[in-house]
Structures are given as C-alpha cells and as structure tokens.
CSV table of C-alpha atoms in Angstrom, one decimal:
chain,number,residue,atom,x,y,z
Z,1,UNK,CA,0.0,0.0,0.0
Z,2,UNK,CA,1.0,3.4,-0.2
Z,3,UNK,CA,3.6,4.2,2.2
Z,4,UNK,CA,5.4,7.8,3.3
Z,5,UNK,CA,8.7,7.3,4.1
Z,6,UNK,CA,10.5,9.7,6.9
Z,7,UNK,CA,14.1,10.1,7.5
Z,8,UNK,CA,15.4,10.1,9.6
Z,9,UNK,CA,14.7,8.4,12.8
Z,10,UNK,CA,16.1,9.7,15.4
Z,11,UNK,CA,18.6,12.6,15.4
Z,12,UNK,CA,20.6,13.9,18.1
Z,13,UNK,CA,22.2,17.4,16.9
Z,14,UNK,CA,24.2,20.4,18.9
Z,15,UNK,CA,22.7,23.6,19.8
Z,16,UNK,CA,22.6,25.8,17.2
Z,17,UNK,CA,22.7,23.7,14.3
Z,18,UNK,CA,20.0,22.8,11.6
Z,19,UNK,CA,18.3,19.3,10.8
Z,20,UNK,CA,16.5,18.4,8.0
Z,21,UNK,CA,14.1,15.8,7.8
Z,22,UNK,CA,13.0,14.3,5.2
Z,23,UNK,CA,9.1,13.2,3.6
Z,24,UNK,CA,8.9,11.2,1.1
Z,25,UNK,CA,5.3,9.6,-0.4
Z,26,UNK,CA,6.1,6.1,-1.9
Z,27,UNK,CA,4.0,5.1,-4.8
Z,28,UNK,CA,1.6,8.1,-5.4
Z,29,UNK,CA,2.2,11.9,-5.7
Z,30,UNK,CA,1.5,13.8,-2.3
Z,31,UNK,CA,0.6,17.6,-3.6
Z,32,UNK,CA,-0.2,18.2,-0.2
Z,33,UNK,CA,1.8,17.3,3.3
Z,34,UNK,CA,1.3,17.9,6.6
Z,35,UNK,CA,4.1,18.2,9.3
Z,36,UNK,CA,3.2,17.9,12.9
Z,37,UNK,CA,4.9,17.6,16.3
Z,38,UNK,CA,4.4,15.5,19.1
Z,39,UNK,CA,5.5,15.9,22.6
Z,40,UNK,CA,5.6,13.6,25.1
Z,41,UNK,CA,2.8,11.8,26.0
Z,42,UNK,CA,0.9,14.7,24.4
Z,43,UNK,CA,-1.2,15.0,21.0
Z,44,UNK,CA,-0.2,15.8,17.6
Z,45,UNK,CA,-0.1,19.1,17.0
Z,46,UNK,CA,0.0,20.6,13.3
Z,47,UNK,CA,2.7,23.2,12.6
Z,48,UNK,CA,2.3,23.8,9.2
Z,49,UNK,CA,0.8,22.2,5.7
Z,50,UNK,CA,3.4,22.0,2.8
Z,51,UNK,CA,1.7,22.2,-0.8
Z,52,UNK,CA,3.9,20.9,-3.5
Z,53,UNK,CA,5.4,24.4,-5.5
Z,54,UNK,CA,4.3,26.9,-3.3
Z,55,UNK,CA,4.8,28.3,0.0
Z,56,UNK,CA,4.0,26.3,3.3
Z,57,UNK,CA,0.5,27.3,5.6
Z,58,UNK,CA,2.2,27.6,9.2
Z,59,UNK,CA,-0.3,27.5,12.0
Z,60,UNK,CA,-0.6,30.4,14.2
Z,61,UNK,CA,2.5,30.8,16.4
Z,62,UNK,CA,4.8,28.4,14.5
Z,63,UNK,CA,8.2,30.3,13.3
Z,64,UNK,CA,8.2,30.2,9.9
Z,65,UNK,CA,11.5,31.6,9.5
Z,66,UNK,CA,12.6,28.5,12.2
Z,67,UNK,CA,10.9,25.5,10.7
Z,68,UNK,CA,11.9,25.9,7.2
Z,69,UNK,CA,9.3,23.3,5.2
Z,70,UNK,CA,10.0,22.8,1.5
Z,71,UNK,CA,8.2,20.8,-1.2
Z,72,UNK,CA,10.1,20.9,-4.2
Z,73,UNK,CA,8.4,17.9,-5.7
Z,74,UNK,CA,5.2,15.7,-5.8
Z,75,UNK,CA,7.1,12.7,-3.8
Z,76,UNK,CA,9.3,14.9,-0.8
Z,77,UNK,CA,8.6,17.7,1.4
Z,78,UNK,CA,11.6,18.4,3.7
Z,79,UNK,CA,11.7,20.4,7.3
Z,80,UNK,CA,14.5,22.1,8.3
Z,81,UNK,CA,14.7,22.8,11.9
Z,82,UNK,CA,17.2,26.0,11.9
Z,83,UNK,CA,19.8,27.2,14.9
Z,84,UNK,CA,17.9,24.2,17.3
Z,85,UNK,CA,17.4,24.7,20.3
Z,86,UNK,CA,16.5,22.3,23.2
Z,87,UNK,CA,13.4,23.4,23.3
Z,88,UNK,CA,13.0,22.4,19.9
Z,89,UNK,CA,13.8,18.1,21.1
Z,90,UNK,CA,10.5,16.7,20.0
Z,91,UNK,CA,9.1,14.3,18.2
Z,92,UNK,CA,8.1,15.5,14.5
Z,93,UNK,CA,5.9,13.8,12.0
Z,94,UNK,CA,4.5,13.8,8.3
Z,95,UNK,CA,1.5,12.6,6.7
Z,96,UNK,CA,-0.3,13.0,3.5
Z,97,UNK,CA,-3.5,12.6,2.3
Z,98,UNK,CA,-4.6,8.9,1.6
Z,99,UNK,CA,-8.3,9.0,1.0
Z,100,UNK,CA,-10.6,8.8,3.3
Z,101,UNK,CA,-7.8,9.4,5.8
Z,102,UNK,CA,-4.2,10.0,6.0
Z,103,UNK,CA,-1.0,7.9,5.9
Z,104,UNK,CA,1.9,8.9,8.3
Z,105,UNK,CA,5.5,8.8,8.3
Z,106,UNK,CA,7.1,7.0,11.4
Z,107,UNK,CA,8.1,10.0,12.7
Z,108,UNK,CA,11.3,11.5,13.7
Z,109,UNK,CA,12.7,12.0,17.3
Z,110,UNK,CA,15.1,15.0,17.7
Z,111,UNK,CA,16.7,15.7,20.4
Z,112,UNK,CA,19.0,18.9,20.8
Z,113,UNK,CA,21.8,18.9,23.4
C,1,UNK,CA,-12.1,26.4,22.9
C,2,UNK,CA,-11.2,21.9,22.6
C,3,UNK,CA,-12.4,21.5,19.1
C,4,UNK,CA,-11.6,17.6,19.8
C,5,UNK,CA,-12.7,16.7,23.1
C,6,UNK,CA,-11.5,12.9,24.4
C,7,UNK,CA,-12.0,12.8,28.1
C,8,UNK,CA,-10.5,9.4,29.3
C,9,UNK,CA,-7.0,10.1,29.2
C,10,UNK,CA,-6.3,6.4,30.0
C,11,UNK,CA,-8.8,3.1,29.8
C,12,UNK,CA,-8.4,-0.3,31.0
C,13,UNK,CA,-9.7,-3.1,29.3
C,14,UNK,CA,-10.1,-7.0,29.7
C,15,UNK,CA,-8.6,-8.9,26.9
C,16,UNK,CA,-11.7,-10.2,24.7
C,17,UNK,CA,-13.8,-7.5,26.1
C,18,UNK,CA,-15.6,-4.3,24.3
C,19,UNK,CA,-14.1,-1.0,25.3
C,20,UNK,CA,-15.8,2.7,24.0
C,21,UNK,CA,-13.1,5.7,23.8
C,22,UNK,CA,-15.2,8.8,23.8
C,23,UNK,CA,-14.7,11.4,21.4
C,24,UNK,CA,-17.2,15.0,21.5
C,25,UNK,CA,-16.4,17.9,18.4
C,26,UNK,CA,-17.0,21.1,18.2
C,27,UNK,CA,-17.7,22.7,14.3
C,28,UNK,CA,-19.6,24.9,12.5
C,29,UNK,CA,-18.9,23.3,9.5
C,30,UNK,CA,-21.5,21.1,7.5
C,31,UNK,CA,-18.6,18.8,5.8
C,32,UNK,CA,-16.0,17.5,8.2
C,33,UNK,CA,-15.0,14.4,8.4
C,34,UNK,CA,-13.6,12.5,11.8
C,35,UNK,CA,-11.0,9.7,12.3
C,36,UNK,CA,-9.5,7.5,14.5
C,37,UNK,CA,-5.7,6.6,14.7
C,38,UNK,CA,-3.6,4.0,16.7
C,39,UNK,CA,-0.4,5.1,17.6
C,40,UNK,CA,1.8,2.2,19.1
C,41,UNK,CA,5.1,3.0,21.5
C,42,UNK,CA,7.0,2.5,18.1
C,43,UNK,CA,5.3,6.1,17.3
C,44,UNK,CA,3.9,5.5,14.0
C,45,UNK,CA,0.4,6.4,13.1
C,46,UNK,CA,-2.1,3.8,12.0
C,47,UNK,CA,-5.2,4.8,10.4
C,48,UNK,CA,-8.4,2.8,12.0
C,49,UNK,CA,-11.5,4.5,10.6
C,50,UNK,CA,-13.5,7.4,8.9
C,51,UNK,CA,-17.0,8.8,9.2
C,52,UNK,CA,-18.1,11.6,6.6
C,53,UNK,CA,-20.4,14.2,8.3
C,54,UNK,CA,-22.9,12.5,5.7
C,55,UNK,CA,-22.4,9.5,6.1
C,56,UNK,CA,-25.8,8.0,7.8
C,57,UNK,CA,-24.3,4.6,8.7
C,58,UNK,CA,-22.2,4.2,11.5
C,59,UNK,CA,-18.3,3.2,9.6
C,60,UNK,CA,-16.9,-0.3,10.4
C,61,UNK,CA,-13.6,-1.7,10.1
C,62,UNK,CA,-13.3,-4.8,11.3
C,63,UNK,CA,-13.6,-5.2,14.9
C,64,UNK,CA,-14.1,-1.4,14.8
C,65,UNK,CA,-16.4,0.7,15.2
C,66,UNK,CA,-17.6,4.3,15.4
C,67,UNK,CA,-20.5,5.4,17.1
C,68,UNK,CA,-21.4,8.4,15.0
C,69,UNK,CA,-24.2,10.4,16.8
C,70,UNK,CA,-24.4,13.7,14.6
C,71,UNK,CA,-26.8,15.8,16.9
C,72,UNK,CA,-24.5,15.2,20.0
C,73,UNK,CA,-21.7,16.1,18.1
C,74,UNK,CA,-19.7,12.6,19.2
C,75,UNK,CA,-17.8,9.9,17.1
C,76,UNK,CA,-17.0,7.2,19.7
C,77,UNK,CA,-14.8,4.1,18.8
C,78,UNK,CA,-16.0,0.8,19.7
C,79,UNK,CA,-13.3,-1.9,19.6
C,80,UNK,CA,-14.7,-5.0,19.9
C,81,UNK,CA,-13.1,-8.2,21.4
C,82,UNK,CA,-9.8,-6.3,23.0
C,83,UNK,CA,-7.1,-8.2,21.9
C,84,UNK,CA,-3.7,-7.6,23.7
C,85,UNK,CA,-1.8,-5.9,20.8
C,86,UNK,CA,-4.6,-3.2,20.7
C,87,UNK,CA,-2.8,-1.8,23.7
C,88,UNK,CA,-1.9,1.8,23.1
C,89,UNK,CA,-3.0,5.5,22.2
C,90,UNK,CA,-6.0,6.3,20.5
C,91,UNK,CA,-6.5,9.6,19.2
C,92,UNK,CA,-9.8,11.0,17.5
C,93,UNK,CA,-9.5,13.2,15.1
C,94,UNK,CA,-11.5,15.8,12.8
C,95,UNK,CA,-10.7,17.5,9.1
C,96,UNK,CA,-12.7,20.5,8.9
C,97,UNK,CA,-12.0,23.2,5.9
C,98,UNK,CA,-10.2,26.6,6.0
C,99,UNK,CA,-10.8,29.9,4.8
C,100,UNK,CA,-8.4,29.8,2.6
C,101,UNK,CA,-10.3,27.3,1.1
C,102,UNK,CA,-7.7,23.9,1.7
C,103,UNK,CA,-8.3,21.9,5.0
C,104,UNK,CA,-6.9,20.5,8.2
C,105,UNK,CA,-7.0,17.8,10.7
C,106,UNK,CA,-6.8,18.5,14.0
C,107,UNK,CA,-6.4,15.7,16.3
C,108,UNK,CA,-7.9,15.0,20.9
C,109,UNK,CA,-5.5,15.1,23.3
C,110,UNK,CA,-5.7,11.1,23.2
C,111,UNK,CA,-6.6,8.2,25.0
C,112,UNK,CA,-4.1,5.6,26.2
C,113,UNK,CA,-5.3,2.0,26.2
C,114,UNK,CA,-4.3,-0.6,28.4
C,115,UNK,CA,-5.7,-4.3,27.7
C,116,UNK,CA,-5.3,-7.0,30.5
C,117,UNK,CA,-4.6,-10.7,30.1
C-alpha cells in the first residue's frame, strides 16, 4: 500500500545547528503534506501544511523563519529545523493525504543537546 | 475552545472485552470528516476508521467501530473483542476546511489504552 517514508529516525544534533528531515510519499504523488509535532505523552499538533510548488500554511505561532518546510516535488517535502534549540527536542511527524484518511511517516525524534 | 474533546485520558480493558473511547467535536462546519488513529510506542500512526459528516451509517472496520451520533456532536470508537496488541493511544481526530479554502485535521488530546490478560 502506499507508504510515506520519513528520514530520519532519530537525530541527536548540537545547539545551534540545523536538521533536515526528510518526507517522502512512496507510490503516489502527495501535492499536499502535513508536518506535525508530538511531545511527550501529548497529541499531535500541526505546525504547518506543505503544498507541492508553493509556500507552506504555518499555523498560528509556529516560526516560519525556524521550521523551514520545502516541497520541491510531488514525492518529498523536507523540514529544516534551523539554529535548534533544546526546546525544539521533539518528536516530528508527516502525513499526506490517503483517502478517506491520512498515511503517516514513522516520525522523527530529535533531540538537541 | 477543545475543538476535539476525548475525556478518558487512559482506559483499562479486559482482553476479549468491548471498550468505547469517547470522542465530542465542536464545528460549524457542515462537511467535516472524523477519524481515528492508533499510535503504538514505536510512534507510528495507524489509520483505524472514517466517518463523513454525511455518512448515515455508523463506519466499520473490522472489529471497529464508530459510534457516529451527529446531533450530539460525538464519534466514539468501539473496539470489539480487546485483543492484547490493541494496547496503546488512540486519538480521534477531525478534518474541517479553511478559509483559505484547503483543510486540516486536527487531532484529541488522546486516549491511552491498556488491555489485560
């Protein structure tokens, strides 16, 4: 079935550096992807929807200019979590839309130390 | 204002048993549609079931189940026969559309199953 793929699993990074993560929708074009984040033992919240060839939608109070969301193609969307801080360790995770629902990446755990 | 509402932060089942997780809405809209997912320890996201705001029968997916009652503005999940690897969060979730004219999918603070042997 279709499948989203998410890379990469975990990542542990300094202070001040930038991640990338990385979306990509196996077997069907994704125009549209969503990125959320996930704390501990907490729901999913959505930071911002990626359309394929045009400018992300960030939610209300998510930096744009810190979570850096590209989607270059119909099969990758990448976030870029700029200068991380540890307030930024989380867990972050993708989906895209897979009538009637969603399919999900298996997330990624950052942690920033 | 909760526009996903699941009130049991944690449930308790006996393996083989029926458990309910209880999910309320809030929307203006007249399309929405609502979801449950299952998210394991491992993290990932596993789709269970849909309901379409028009839809007039309940959805069912196996040995689930969603207890769609429009007027009341709930979309409970029914899992039927609690088997031990159904141990694990539940969140309920609803896709409403924007403004701008796209949509989104906002998801309950969750529901953490346990199932007993």
């Amino acid at each position: 079935g279709a499948v989203v793929s998410q890379h990469p699993s975990r990542v542990i990074c300094k202070s001040g550096t930038s991640v990338k993560i990385e979306c990509r929708s196996l077997d069907f074009q994704a125009t549209t992807m969503f990125w959320y984040r996930q704390f501990p033992k907490q729901s999913l919240m959505l930071m911002a929807t990626s359309n394929e060839g045009s400018k992300a939608t960030y939610e209300q109070g998510v930096e744009k200019d810190k979570f850096l969301i590209n989607h270059a193609s119909l099969t990758l969307s990448t976030l870029t979590v700029t200068s991380a801080h540890p307030e930024d360790s989380s867990f972050y995770i993708c989906s895209a839309v897979l009538l009637p629902g969603y399919t999900f990446g298996s997330g990624t755990r950052l942690t920033v130390v | 204002a909760q526009k996903i509402t699941q009130t049991q932060p944690g449930m308790f089942v006996q393996e083989k048993e029926a458990v309910t997780l209880d999910c309320t809405y809030d929307t203006s809209d007249q399309s929405y549609g609502l979801f449950w997912y299952k998210q394991p320890s491992s993290g990932e996201m596993i789709f269970l079931i849909y309901q379409g705001s028009y839809d007039e029968q309940n959805a069912t997916e196996g040995r689930y189940s969603l207890n769609f009652q429009k007027a009341r503005k709930s979309a409970n999940l029914v899992i039927s026969a609690s088997q031990l690897g159904d141990s694990a969060m539940y969140f309920c979730a609803m896709r409403e559309g924007q403004n701008t004219g796209g949509f989104k999918t906002i998801f309950g603070a969750g529901t953490r199953l346990f199932v007993k042997a």
